CSV table of C-alpha atoms and ligand atoms in Angstrom, one decimal:
chain,number,residue,atom,x,y,z
A,149,UNK,CA,58.7,62.0,156.0
A,150,UNK,CA,60.3,59.0,157.6
A,151,UNK,CA,61.9,57.7,154.5
A,152,UNK,CA,63.7,61.0,153.8
A,153,UNK,CA,65.0,61.1,157.3
A,154,UNK,CA,66.4,57.6,156.9
A,155,UNK,CA,67.9,58.5,153.6
A,156,UNK,CA,69.7,61.5,155.1
A,157,UNK,CA,70.8,59.3,158.0
A,158,UNK,CA,72.3,56.9,155.5
A,159,UNK,CA,74.2,59.6,153.6
A,160,UNK,CA,75.5,61.1,156.8
A,161,UNK,CA,76.7,57.7,158.1
A,162,UNK,CA,78.6,57.1,154.8
A,163,UNK,CA,80.4,60.4,155.2
A,164,UNK,CA,81.3,59.6,158.7
A,165,UNK,CA,82.7,56.2,157.7
A,166,UNK,CA,84.9,57.9,155.2
A,167,UNK,CA,86.5,59.7,158.1
A,168,UNK,CA,87.9,56.5,159.4
A,169,UNK,CA,90.3,56.4,156.5
A,170,UNK,CA,93.4,58.5,157.3
A,171,UNK,CA,95.3,60.9,155.2
A,172,UNK,CA,93.5,62.2,152.1
A,173,UNK,CA,90.1,60.7,152.7
A,174,UNK,CA,87.2,62.7,151.3
A,175,UNK,CA,85.7,65.0,153.9
A,176,UNK,CA,82.7,66.5,152.3
A,177,UNK,CA,79.6,66.7,154.5
A,178,UNK,CA,77.2,64.5,152.6
A,179,UNK,CA,76.9,66.1,149.2
A,180,UNK,CA,75.8,69.4,150.6
A,181,UNK,CA,76.8,72.5,148.7
A,182,UNK,CA,75.6,76.0,147.7
A,183,UNK,CA,74.1,76.1,144.2
A,184,UNK,CA,75.9,78.5,141.9
A,185,UNK,CA,76.3,79.0,138.2
A,186,UNK,CA,79.9,80.0,138.3
A,187,UNK,CA,83.0,79.8,140.5
A,188,UNK,CA,84.3,81.5,142.5
A,189,UNK,CA,81.0,82.4,144.2
A,190,UNK,CA,80.6,84.8,147.2
A,191,UNK,CA,79.0,83.9,150.4
A,192,UNK,CA,77.8,86.5,152.9
A,193,UNK,CA,78.9,85.9,156.5
A,194,UNK,CA,76.5,87.9,158.6
A,195,UNK,CA,78.3,89.4,161.6
A,196,UNK,CA,76.0,89.0,164.6
A,197,UNK,CA,78.9,88.6,167.0
A,198,UNK,CA,80.2,91.1,169.5
A,199,UNK,CA,83.7,92.5,169.8
A,200,UNK,CA,85.1,89.4,171.5
A,201,UNK,CA,84.5,87.4,168.4
A,202,UNK,CA,84.6,89.8,165.4
A,203,UNK,CA,88.3,89.5,164.8
A,204,UNK,CA,88.0,85.7,164.7
A,205,UNK,CA,85.1,85.9,162.2
A,206,UNK,CA,87.3,88.2,160.1
A,207,UNK,CA,90.2,85.7,160.2
A,208,UNK,CA,87.9,82.8,159.3
A,209,UNK,CA,86.5,84.8,156.4
A,210,UNK,CA,89.9,85.7,155.0
A,211,UNK,CA,91.3,82.2,155.6
A,212,UNK,CA,88.5,80.5,153.7
A,213,UNK,CA,88.5,83.1,150.9
A,214,UNK,CA,91.9,81.7,149.9
A,215,UNK,CA,89.9,79.0,148.3
A,216,UNK,CA,89.8,79.1,144.5
A,217,UNK,CA,86.1,78.2,144.3
A,218,UNK,CA,84.6,80.6,146.9
A,219,UNK,CA,84.9,84.0,148.5
A,220,UNK,CA,83.4,85.1,151.8
A,221,UNK,CA,82.5,88.6,152.8
A,222,UNK,CA,81.6,89.7,156.3
A,223,UNK,CA,78.4,91.8,156.3
A,224,UNK,CA,76.4,93.5,159.0
A,225,UNK,CA,74.1,91.0,160.7
A,226,UNK,CA,70.7,90.8,159.1
A,227,UNK,CA,68.7,90.4,162.3
A,228,UNK,CA,69.0,91.2,166.0
A,229,UNK,CA,68.7,88.0,167.9
A,230,UNK,CA,71.8,86.2,168.9
A,231,UNK,CA,70.0,83.5,170.7
A,232,UNK,CA,67.8,82.3,167.8
A,233,UNK,CA,70.4,83.1,165.0
A,234,UNK,CA,67.6,82.4,162.5
A,235,UNK,CA,69.2,82.0,159.1
A,236,UNK,CA,68.3,84.3,156.3
A,237,UNK,CA,68.1,82.7,152.8
A,238,UNK,CA,71.3,83.1,151.0
A,239,UNK,CA,73.3,84.0,154.1
A,240,UNK,CA,75.5,82.4,156.7
A,241,UNK,CA,74.5,84.0,160.1
A,242,UNK,CA,77.3,83.9,162.7
A,243,UNK,CA,76.3,84.5,166.3
A,244,UNK,CA,77.8,84.3,169.8
A,245,UNK,CA,76.0,84.2,173.1
A,246,UNK,CA,75.7,82.6,176.5
A,247,UNK,CA,73.8,79.6,175.3
A,248,UNK,CA,74.2,77.8,178.6
A,249,UNK,CA,75.8,74.6,179.8
A,250,UNK,CA,74.7,72.8,176.7
A,251,UNK,CA,77.9,70.8,176.3
A,252,UNK,CA,78.7,72.3,172.9
A,253,UNK,CA,81.4,74.9,172.0
A,254,UNK,CA,80.0,75.6,168.6
A,255,UNK,CA,77.4,74.4,166.2
A,256,UNK,CA,76.9,74.8,162.4
A,257,UNK,CA,73.5,74.3,160.9
A,258,UNK,CA,72.5,74.3,157.2
A,259,UNK,CA,69.2,74.6,155.5
A,260,UNK,CA,69.0,72.2,152.6
A,261,UNK,CA,66.7,72.3,149.6
A,262,UNK,CA,66.3,69.9,146.7
A,263,UNK,CA,69.4,68.4,145.3
A,264,UNK,CA,71.5,68.7,148.5
A,265,UNK,CA,71.7,72.5,147.9
A,266,UNK,CA,72.4,74.7,150.9
A,267,UNK,CA,70.1,77.7,150.9
A,268,UNK,CA,71.0,79.2,154.3
A,269,UNK,CA,73.2,78.4,157.3
A,270,UNK,CA,74.1,79.6,160.8
A,271,UNK,CA,77.0,79.3,163.2
A,272,UNK,CA,76.7,79.7,166.9
A,273,UNK,CA,79.7,79.9,169.4
A,274,UNK,CA,78.9,79.4,173.0
A,275,UNK,CA,80.4,82.0,175.4
A,276,UNK,CA,79.3,79.9,178.4
A,277,UNK,CA,82.5,77.9,177.6
A,278,UNK,CA,84.5,80.6,175.9
A,279,UNK,CA,84.6,82.5,179.1
A,280,UNK,CA,86.2,79.5,180.9
A,281,UNK,CA,90.0,79.5,181.0
A,282,UNK,CA,90.2,76.1,179.2
A,283,UNK,CA,88.6,77.5,176.1
A,284,UNK,CA,89.1,81.2,176.3
A,285,UNK,CA,92.3,81.3,174.2
A,286,UNK,CA,92.8,82.8,170.7
A,287,UNK,CA,93.7,79.3,169.4
A,288,UNK,CA,90.5,77.7,170.6
A,289,UNK,CA,88.4,80.6,169.3
A,290,UNK,CA,90.2,80.5,165.9
A,291,UNK,CA,89.7,76.8,165.5
A,292,UNK,CA,86.1,76.7,166.4
A,293,UNK,CA,85.1,79.7,164.3
A,294,UNK,CA,87.1,78.3,161.4
A,295,UNK,CA,85.6,74.8,161.7
A,296,UNK,CA,82.0,75.9,162.1
A,297,UNK,CA,82.2,78.3,159.1
A,298,UNK,CA,83.9,75.5,157.1
A,299,UNK,CA,80.9,73.2,157.8
A,300,UNK,CA,78.6,75.8,156.2
A,301,UNK,CA,80.4,75.3,152.9
A,302,UNK,CA,79.7,71.5,153.1
A,303,UNK,CA,83.1,70.5,154.6
A,304,UNK,CA,83.3,67.7,157.1
A,305,UNK,CA,86.0,67.0,159.7
A,306,UNK,CA,89.3,65.5,158.5
A,307,UNK,CA,89.7,63.7,161.8
A,308,UNK,CA,87.6,63.5,165.0
A,309,UNK,CA,90.2,62.0,167.5
A,310,UNK,CA,90.8,64.8,170.0
A,311,UNK,CA,94.1,63.3,171.3
A,312,UNK,CA,96.1,62.3,168.3
A,313,UNK,CA,98.6,64.5,166.5
A,314,UNK,CA,97.2,67.6,164.8
A,315,UNK,CA,96.7,67.5,161.1
A,316,UNK,CA,97.3,71.3,160.8
A,317,UNK,CA,93.7,72.1,159.9
A,318,UNK,CA,90.8,73.6,161.8
A,319,UNK,CA,88.7,70.7,160.5
A,320,UNK,CA,90.6,68.4,162.8
A,321,UNK,CA,89.3,67.8,166.3
A,322,UNK,CA,91.9,68.5,169.1
A,323,UNK,CA,92.2,69.6,172.7
A,324,UNK,CA,95.4,71.4,171.7
A,325,UNK,CA,94.4,73.8,168.9
A,326,UNK,CA,97.7,75.7,169.1
A,327,UNK,CA,99.7,72.6,168.3
A,328,UNK,CA,102.2,72.3,166.9
A,329,UNK,CA,101.1,72.0,164.3
A,330,UNK,CA,98.4,74.5,164.7
A,331,UNK,CA,94.7,73.6,164.0
A,332,UNK,CA,93.6,77.2,163.8
A,333,UNK,CA,93.3,77.6,160.0
A,334,UNK,CA,92.4,75.5,156.9
A,335,UNK,CA,95.0,73.4,155.2
A,336,UNK,CA,95.6,72.6,151.5
A,337,UNK,CA,93.5,69.4,151.8
A,338,UNK,CA,90.5,71.5,152.8
A,339,UNK,CA,90.9,73.6,149.7
A,340,UNK,CA,91.3,70.5,147.5
A,341,UNK,CA,88.1,69.2,149.0
A,342,UNK,CA,86.3,72.4,148.3
A,343,UNK,CA,87.4,72.1,144.7
A,344,UNK,CA,85.9,68.6,144.5
A,345,UNK,CA,82.6,69.7,146.2
A,346,UNK,CA,82.3,72.6,143.9
A,347,UNK,CA,83.6,71.1,140.7
A,348,UNK,CA,80.1,71.0,139.0
A,349,UNK,CA,78.0,74.0,138.3
A,350,UNK,CA,74.3,74.4,138.9
A,351,UNK,CA,71.6,76.2,136.9
A,352,UNK,CA,70.7,78.6,139.8
A,353,UNK,CA,72.3,80.3,142.7
A,354,UNK,CA,71.4,79.8,146.4
A,355,UNK,CA,73.7,82.5,147.8
A,356,UNK,CA,71.8,85.2,146.0
A,357,UNK,CA,68.3,84.0,146.7
A,358,UNK,CA,66.1,86.9,147.7
A,359,UNK,CA,66.4,87.4,151.5
A,360,UNK,CA,63.6,85.8,153.3
A,361,UNK,CA,63.5,83.9,156.5
A,362,UNK,CA,64.5,80.4,155.6
A,363,UNK,CA,62.0,78.9,158.0
A,364,UNK,CA,60.0,79.3,161.2
A,365,UNK,CA,61.6,79.2,164.6
A,366,UNK,CA,64.6,76.8,164.9
A,367,UNK,CA,64.4,76.0,168.5
A,368,UNK,CA,64.8,72.3,167.7
A,369,UNK,CA,67.6,70.6,166.0
A,370,UNK,CA,65.3,67.7,165.2
A,371,UNK,CA,66.2,64.0,165.2
A,372,UNK,CA,69.7,62.8,166.0
A,373,UNK,CA,70.8,60.8,163.0
A,374,UNK,CA,74.4,60.0,163.9
A,375,UNK,CA,76.8,60.3,166.8
A,376,UNK,CA,76.0,60.4,170.5
A,377,UNK,CA,74.4,63.0,172.6
A,378,UNK,CA,77.0,65.1,174.4
A,379,UNK,CA,80.3,64.0,173.0
A,380,UNK,CA,82.0,63.2,169.7
A,381,UNK,CA,80.5,64.2,166.4
A,382,UNK,CA,76.8,64.5,166.4
A,383,UNK,CA,74.4,65.3,163.5
A,384,UNK,CA,70.7,66.2,163.8
A,385,UNK,CA,68.1,66.5,161.0
A,386,UNK,CA,64.8,68.4,161.2
A,387,UNK,CA,62.3,68.6,158.4
A,388,UNK,CA,61.1,72.1,157.6
A,389,UNK,CA,58.8,71.5,154.7
A,390,UNK,CA,58.5,69.6,151.4
A,391,UNK,CA,62.0,68.8,150.1
A,392,UNK,CA,63.6,71.0,152.8
A,393,UNK,CA,65.3,70.2,156.1
A,394,UNK,CA,68.0,71.5,158.4
A,395,UNK,CA,71.1,69.6,159.3
A,396,UNK,CA,73.0,70.6,162.4
A,397,UNK,CA,76.5,69.6,163.4
A,398,UNK,CA,77.6,70.0,167.0
A,399,UNK,CA,81.2,70.3,168.4
A,400,UNK,CA,80.9,69.3,172.0
A,401,UNK,CA,83.0,70.6,174.8
A,402,UNK,CA,85.4,68.2,176.5
B,70,ZN,ZN1,74.7,71.4,142.8
B,71,ZN,ZN1,82.6,70.2,163.5
């Protein structure tokens, strides 16, 4: 148990170090990826958001579908609870809600099985902040939705400095998502990175696994393995069974 947590912490730390190199540094999130036998593969984004978010989910879906290795399709949410957003195997659940003064604008969490393969994921965006004037802008909503969905493919941030010049991608932290340049959509480097992450093929497919709850209640993110509580880039890992665990990335407000 402990050794695997430490191993994951090491992998995450290496990925984070890579971010310190500017320009075209690798920005995959560990080696996490969906298993599939052919490209492009299709991921289901489950729409559990209300009308204040549905257009942003549609935009993120079409933005990322420009990738040569994957397509996304928005489907009707597969469960009813926005607060738990419990992921269904083979799906990316996308939820919004008033999750409270948690400090985070959005989170992305993936369920990982043997071989760093993602089997399920969820995204939550926090209306407690998105109803405040600072964050309640189309640019902020576009960036956070795009970034959190991007994490569910295995992408990491390109840059985590909130006050430097925008790189023109939603995978870049900023307090000025509209720019210029705008950080509301992916850029070509994200698509190149996806090609790298998905350059090999697997012998099985995780996006088409039979729907079943990927795990029990996910009230806990588990142990913090990198980053600080409340600011910056923070990663948590929680074991959910033999050879399986969840990894949660947090984008904090402020
Ligand atoms: Zn693989
Ligand atoms: Zn992020």
